[in-house]
Short mmCIF file of C-alpha atoms and ligand atoms in Angstrom, two decimals:
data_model
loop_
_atom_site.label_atom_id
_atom_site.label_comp_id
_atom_site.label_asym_id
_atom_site.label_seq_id
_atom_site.Cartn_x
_atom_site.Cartn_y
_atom_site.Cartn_z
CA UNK A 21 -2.71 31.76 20.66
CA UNK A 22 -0.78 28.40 19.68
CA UNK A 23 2.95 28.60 20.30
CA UNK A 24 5.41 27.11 17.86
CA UNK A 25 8.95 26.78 20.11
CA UNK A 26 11.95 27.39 17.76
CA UNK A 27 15.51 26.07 18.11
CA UNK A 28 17.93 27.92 16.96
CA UNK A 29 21.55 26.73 15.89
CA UNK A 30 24.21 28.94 15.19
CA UNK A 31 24.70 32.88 16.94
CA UNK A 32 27.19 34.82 14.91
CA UNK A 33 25.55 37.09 11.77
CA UNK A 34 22.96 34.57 10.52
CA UNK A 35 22.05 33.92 14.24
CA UNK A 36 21.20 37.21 14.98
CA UNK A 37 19.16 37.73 11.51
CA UNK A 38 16.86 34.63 12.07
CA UNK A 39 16.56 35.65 16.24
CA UNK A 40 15.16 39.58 14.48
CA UNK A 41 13.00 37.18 12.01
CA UNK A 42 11.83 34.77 14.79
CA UNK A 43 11.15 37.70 17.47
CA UNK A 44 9.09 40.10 14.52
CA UNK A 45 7.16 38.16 12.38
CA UNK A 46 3.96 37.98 14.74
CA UNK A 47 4.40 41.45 15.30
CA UNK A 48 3.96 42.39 11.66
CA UNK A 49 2.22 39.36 9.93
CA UNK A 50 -1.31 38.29 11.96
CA UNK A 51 -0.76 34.54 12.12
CA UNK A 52 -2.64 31.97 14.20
CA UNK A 53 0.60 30.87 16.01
CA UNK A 54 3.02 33.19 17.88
CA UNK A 55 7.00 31.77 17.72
CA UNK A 56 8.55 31.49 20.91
CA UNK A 57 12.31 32.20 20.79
CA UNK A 58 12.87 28.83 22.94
CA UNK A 59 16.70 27.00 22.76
CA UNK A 60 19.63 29.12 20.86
CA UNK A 61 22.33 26.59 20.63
CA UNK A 62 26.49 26.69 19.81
CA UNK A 63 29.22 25.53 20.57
CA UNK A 64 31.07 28.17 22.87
CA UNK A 65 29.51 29.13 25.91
CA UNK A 66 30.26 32.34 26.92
CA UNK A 67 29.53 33.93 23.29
CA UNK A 68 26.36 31.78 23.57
CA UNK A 69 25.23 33.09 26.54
CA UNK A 70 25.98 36.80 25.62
CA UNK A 71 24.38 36.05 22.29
CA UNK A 72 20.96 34.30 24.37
CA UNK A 73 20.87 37.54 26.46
CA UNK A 74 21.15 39.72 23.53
CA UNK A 75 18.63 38.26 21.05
CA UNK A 76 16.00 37.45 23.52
CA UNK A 77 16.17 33.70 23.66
CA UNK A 78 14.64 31.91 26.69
CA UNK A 79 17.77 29.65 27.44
CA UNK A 80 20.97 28.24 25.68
CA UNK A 81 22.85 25.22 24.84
CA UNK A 82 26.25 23.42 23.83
CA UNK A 83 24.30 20.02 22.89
CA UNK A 84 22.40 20.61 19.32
CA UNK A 85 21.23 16.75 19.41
CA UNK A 86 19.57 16.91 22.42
CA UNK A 87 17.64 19.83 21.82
CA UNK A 88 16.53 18.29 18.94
CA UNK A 89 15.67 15.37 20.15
CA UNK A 90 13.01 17.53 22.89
CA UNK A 91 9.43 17.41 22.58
CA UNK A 92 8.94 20.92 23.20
CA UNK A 93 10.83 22.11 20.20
CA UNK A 94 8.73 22.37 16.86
CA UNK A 95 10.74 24.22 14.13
CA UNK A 96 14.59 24.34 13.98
CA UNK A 97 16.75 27.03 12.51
CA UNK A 98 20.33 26.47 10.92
CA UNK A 99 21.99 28.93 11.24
CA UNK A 100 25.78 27.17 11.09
CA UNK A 101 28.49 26.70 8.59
CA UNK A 102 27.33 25.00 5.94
CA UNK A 103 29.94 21.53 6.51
CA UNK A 104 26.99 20.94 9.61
CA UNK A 105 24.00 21.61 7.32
CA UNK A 106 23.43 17.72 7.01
CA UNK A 107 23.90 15.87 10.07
CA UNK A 108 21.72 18.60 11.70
CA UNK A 109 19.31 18.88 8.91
CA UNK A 110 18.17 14.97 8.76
CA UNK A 111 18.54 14.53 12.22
CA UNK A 112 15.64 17.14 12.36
CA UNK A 113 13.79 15.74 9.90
CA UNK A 114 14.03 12.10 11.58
CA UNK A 115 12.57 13.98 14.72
CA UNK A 116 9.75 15.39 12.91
CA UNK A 117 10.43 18.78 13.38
CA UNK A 118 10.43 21.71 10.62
CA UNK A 119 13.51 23.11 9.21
CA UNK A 120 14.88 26.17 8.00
CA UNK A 121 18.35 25.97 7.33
CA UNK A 122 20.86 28.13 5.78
CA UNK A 123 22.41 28.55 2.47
CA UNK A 124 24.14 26.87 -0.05
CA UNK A 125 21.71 23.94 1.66
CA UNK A 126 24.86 21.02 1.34
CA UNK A 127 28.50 20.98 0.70
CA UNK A 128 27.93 19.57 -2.67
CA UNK A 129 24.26 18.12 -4.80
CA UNK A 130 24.95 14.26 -3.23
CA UNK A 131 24.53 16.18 0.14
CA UNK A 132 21.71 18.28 -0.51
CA UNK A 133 19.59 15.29 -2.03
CA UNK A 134 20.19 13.75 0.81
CA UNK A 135 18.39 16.24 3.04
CA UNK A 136 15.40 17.16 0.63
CA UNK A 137 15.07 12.94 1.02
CA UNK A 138 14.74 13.21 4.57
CA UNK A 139 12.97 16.07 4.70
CA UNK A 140 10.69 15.02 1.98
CA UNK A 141 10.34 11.61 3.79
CA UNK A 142 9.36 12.80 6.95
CA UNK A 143 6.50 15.43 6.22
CA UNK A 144 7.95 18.23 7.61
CA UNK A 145 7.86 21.49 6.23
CA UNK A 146 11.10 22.49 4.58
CA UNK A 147 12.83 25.64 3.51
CA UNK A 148 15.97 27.18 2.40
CA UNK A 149 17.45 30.59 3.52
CA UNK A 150 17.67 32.32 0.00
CA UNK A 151 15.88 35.25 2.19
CA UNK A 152 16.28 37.74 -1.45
CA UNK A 153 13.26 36.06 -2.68
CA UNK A 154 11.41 37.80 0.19
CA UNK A 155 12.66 41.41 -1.17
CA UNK A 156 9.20 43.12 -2.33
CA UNK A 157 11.04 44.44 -5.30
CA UNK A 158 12.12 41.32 -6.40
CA UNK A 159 8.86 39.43 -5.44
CA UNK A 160 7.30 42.59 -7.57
CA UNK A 161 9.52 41.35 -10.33
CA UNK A 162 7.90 37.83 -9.84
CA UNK A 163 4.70 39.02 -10.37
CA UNK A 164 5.63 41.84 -13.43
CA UNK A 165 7.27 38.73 -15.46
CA UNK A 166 4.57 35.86 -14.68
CA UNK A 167 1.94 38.49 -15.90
CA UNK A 168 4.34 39.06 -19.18
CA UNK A 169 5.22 42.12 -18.50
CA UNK A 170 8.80 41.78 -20.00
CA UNK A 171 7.95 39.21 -22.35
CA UNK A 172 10.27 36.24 -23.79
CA UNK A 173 13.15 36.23 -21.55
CA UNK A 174 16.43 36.68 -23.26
CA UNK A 175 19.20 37.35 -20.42
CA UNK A 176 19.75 36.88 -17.08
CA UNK A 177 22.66 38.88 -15.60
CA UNK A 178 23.53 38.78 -12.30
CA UNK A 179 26.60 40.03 -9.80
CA UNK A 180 26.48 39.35 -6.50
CA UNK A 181 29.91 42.34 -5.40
CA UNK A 182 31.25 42.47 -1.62
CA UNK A 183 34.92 43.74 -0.80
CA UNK A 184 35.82 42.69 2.55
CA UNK A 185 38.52 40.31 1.33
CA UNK A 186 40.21 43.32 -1.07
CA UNK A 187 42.44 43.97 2.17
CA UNK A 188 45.10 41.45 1.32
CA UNK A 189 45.31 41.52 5.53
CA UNK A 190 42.35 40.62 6.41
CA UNK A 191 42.32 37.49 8.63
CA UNK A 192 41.48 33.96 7.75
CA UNK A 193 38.13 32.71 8.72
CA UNK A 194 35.99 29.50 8.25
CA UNK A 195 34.37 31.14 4.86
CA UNK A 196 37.76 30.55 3.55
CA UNK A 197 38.17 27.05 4.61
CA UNK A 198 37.12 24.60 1.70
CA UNK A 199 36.36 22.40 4.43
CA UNK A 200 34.35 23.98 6.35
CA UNK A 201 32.40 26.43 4.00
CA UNK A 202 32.61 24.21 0.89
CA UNK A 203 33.37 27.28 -1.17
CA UNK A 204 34.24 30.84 -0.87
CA UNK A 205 31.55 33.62 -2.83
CA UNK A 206 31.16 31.20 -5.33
CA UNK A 207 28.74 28.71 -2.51
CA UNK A 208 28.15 32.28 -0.39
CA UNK A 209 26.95 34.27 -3.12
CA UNK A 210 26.54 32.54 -6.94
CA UNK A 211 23.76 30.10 -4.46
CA UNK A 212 21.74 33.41 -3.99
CA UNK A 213 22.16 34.50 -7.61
CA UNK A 214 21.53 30.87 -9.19
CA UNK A 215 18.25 30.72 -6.60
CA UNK A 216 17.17 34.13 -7.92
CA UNK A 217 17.35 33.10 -11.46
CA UNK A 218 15.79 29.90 -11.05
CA UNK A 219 12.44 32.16 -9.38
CA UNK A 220 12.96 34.47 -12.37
CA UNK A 221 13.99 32.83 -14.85
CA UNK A 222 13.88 29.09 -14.56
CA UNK A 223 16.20 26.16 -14.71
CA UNK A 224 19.44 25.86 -16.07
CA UNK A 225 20.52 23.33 -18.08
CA UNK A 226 24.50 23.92 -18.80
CA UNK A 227 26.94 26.29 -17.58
CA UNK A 228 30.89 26.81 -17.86
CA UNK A 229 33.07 28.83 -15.34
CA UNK A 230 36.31 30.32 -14.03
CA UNK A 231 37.67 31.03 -10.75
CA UNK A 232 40.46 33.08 -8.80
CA UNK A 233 42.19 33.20 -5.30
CA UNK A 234 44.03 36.09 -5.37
CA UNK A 235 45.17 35.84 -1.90
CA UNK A 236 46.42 32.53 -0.82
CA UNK A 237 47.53 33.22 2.29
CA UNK A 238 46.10 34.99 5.15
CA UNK A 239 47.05 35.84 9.13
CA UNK A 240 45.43 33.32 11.14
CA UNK A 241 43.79 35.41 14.18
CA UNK A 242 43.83 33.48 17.74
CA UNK A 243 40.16 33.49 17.43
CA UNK A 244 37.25 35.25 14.78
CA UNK A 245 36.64 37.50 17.87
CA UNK A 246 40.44 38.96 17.90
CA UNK A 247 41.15 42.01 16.84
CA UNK A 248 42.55 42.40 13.13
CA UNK A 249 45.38 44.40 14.88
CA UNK A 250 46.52 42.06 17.33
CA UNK A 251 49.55 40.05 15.85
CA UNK A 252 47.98 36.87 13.85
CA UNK A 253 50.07 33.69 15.22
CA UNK A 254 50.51 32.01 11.61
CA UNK A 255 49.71 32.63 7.94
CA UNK A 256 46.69 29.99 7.18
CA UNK A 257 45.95 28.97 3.53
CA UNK A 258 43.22 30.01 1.62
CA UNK A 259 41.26 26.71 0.19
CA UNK A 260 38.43 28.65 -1.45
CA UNK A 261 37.76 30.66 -4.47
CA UNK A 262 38.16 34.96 -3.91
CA UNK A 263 35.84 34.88 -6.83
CA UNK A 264 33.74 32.70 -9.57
CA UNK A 265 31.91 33.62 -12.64
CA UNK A 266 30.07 31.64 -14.57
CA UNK A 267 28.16 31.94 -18.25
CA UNK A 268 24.97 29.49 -18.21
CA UNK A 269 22.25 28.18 -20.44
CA UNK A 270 18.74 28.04 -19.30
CA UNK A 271 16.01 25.26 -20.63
CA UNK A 272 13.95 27.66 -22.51
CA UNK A 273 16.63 29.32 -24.10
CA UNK A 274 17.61 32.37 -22.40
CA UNK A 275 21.31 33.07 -21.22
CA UNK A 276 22.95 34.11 -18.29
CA UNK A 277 25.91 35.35 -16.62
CA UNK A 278 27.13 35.16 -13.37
CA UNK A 279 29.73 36.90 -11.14
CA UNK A 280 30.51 36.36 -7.79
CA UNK A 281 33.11 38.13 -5.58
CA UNK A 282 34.56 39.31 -2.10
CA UNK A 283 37.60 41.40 -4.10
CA UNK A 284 35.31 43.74 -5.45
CA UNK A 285 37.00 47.23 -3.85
CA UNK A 286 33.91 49.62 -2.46
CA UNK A 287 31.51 47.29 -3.66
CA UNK A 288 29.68 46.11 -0.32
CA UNK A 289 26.46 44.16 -0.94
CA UNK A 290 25.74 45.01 -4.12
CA UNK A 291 23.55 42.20 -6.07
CA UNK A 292 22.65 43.58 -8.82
CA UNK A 293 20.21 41.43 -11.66
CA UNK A 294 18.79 42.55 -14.74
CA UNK A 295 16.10 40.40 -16.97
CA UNK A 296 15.68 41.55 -20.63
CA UNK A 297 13.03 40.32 -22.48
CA UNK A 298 11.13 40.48 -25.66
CA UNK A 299 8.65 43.66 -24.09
CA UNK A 300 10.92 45.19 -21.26
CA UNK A 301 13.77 44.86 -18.85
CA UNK A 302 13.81 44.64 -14.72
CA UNK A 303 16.62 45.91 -13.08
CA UNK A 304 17.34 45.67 -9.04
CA UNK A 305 20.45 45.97 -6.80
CA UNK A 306 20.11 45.27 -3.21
CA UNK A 307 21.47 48.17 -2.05
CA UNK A 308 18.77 50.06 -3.25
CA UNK A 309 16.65 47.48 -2.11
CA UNK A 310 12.98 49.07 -2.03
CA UNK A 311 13.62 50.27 -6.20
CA UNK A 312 12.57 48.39 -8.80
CA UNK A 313 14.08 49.91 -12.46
CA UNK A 314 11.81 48.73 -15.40
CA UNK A 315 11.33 49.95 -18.87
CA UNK A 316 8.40 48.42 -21.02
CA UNK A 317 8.21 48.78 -25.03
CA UNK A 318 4.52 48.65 -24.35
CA UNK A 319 4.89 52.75 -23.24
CA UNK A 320 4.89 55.61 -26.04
CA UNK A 321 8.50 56.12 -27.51
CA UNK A 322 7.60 60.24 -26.67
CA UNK A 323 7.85 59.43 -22.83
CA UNK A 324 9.81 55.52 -22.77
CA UNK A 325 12.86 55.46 -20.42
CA UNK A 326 13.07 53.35 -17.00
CA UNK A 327 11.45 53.93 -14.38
CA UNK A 328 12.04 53.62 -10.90
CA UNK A 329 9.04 51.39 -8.87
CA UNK A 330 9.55 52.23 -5.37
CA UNK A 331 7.81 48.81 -3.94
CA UNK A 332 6.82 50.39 -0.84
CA UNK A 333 3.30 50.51 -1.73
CA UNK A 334 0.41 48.62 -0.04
CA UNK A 335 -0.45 47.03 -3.67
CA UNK A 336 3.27 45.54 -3.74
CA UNK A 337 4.32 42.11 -2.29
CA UNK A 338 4.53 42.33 1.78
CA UNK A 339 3.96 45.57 2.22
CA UNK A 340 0.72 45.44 3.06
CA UNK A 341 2.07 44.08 6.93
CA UNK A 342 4.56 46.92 7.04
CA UNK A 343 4.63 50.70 7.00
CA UNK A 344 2.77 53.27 4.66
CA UNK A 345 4.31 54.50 1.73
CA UNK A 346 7.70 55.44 1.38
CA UNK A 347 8.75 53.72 4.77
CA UNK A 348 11.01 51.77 3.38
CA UNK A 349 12.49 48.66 4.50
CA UNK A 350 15.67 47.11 5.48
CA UNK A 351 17.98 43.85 5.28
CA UNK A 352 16.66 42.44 8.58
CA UNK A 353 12.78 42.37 7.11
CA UNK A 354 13.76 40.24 4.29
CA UNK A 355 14.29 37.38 6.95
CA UNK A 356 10.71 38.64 9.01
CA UNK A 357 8.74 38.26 5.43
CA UNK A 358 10.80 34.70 4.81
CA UNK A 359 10.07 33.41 8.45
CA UNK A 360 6.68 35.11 8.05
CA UNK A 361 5.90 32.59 5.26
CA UNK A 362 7.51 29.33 6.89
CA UNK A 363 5.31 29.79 9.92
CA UNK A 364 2.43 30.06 6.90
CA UNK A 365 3.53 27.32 5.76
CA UNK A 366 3.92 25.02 9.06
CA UNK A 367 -0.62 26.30 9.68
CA UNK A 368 -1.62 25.46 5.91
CA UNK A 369 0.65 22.63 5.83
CA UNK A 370 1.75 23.38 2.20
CA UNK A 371 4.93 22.99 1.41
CA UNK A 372 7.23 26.22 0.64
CA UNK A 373 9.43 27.73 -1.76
CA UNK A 374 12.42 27.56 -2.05
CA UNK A 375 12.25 24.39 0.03
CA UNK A 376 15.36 21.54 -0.04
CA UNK A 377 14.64 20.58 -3.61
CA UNK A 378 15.72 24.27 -4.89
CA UNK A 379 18.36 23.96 -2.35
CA UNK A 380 19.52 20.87 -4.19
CA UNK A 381 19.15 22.51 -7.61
CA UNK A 382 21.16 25.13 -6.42
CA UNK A 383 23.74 22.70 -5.25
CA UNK A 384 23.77 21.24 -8.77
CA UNK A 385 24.66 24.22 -10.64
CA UNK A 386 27.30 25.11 -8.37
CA UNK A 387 29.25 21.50 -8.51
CA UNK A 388 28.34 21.61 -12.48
CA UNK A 389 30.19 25.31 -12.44
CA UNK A 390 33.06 23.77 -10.48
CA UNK A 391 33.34 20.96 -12.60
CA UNK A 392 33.64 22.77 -16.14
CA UNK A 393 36.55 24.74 -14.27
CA UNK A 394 38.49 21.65 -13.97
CA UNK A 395 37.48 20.08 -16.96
CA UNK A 396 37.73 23.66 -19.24
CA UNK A 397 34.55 22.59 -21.38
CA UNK A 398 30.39 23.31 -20.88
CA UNK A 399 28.96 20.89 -18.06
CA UNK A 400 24.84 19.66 -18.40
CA UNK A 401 23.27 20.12 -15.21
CA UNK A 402 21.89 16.48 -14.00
C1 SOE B 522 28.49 36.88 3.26
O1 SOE B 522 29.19 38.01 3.53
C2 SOE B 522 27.02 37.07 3.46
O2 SOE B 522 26.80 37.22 4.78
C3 SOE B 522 26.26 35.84 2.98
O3 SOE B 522 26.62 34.69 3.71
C4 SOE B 522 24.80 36.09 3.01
O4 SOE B 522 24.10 34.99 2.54
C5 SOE B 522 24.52 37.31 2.17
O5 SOE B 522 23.16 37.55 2.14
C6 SOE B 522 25.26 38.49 2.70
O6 SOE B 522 26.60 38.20 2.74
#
């Protein structure tokens, strides 16, 4: 069988997610080409090493550039904080190799189309980390509303809840560093919504926000690795947003709303989207992941009420390469089914969605959200 040698960059939580993705996907999906977990690359050594042991990769290293400047290296993961996303992403695509990089895909649109021209340019095959889209349920919910299932599509409403900065002590880290990150949940977690209602949905044409940092300040830790306990040496300041909402207009007409946050007390991963439409309503929240609520108008009014689709069935997106019924999945097999369908992509040669261009999309709305913030009026996307 053909190998396909994969580079990884970055080894913290997305690093381990993509080494699950990279080491499973044969396993479950039959492809023509096995991925070999070849290079995992960062930037400190002794977490590296630990973190090459750990996830199974062949060997490490400090020098991103040169690994992608070997021969032996065909597809390149990135996996680091998004203010690297470019340099690393074009640089790839000038070697010819195929990317999958990370969300949101720049620090801002002028960034992103950037990339998606160097990526388009070069031939490669190109993709963007919005691993949700490779949730059965929500690829079910694909399916239910290109078939018509729901109809006309009046609202889009989407909240994308996590809590772990509710502690007002918990310690600075580069997510909160404008710099760095671009953006707090707003980048981290409005990109996945925005993604998932472009799929759904479609495009959006305007959209007008708000914003909050509650906490401004928070204890700088010695290192991300420290303990929270340990003393923190200095108070750091917060440069991103503890949450963003946003209302939005789509092209054909619908309307959305959009809520990000990392305040959200108990609230852990829950992304939660409804559709309403002319003939029915979907309804998902990741942390029922494998459900699928849906109500149709098409049913008789004696027995009409939503039901729960529990997309573990054979019939049902992915599945099929999984368990039998009722074995349900988890986060970790979103990323298998999403590097499942690059490596797809890299045999066929077609190119994938989402790929760079949704990534800049994505990018778009966001800027177009943090734009109507400062200027307090409706913003067209461009
Ligand atoms: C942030 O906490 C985060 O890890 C995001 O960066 C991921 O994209 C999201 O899927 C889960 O939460």
């Amino acid at each position: 069988m053909r190998e396909l040698n994969v580079a990884l960059i970055g080894y913290n939580f997305m690093g381990k997610a993509h080494s699950y993705a990279i080491g499973n996907a044969a396993f479950f999906f039959q492809h023509q080409v096995k991925p070999v977990k070849k290079v995992i690359v960062g930037r400190t050594e002794s977490l590296l090493r630990k973190a090459a042991e750990e996830f199974g990769w062949q060997e490490y290293a400090t020098d991103w550039k040169e690994v992608i400047g070997r021969d032996d290296i065909d597809l390149v993961c990135i996996a680091t904080p998004t203010s690297s996303h470019k340099e690393i992403a074009i640089a790839a695509a000038k070697a010819g190799k195929h990317i999958l990089c990370e969300k949101p895909l720049g620090m801002n649109a002028a960034e992103a189309k950037e990339m998606w021209e160097a990526a388009n340019a070069s031939g490669v095959i190109h993709m963007i980390g919005h691993n949700y889209r490779r949730v059965p349920a929500i690829a079910l919910a694909k399916k239910l509303i290109d078939d018509g299932k729901i109809g006309d599509i009046y609202h889009f409403r989407g909240v994308y809840l996590q809590d772990w900065l509710s502690d007002e002590h918990a310690p600075m880290s580069w997510r909160l560093d404008k710099r760095i990150a671009g953006s707090g949940p707003h980048g981290d977690l409005n990109a996945h919504l925005i993604d998932l209602a472009r799929y759904l949905v479609g495009d959006i044409s305007q959209v007008i926000g708000m914003e909050k940092t509650f906490v401004t300040k928070r204890p700088k830790l010695a290192d991300e690795n420290q303990h929270r306990s340990a003393s923190p040496i200095q108070l750091d300041d917060v440069t991103v947003d503890d949450t963003t909402s946003f209302l939005a207009k789509f092209n054909h007409g619908a309307l959305g709303t959009f809520e990000a946050s990392r305040m959200a007390s108990g609230r852990k991963n829950h992304e939660r989207i409804e559709i309403n439409g002319s003939k029915g309503t979907l309804a998902f929240n990741f942390e029922r992941m494998n459900e699928l609520e849906y109500w149709s108008k098409d049913d008789d009014l004696e027995v009409q009420g939503f039901r729960t689709i529990l997309a573990t069935e054979e019939v049902h997106p992915y599945i099929h390469a999984w368990w039998p019924p009722g074995h349900a999945l988890g986060y970790q097999n979103t990323f298998v089914n999403q590097f499942a369908d690059f490596i797809q992509a890299i045999i066929t040669k077609d190119q994938i969605q989402p790929n760079f261009y949704d990534g800049w999309m994505c990018n778009k709305v966001l800027d177009a959200v943090s734009k109507s913030i400062d200027t307090l009026t409706w913003e067209y996307i461009r």
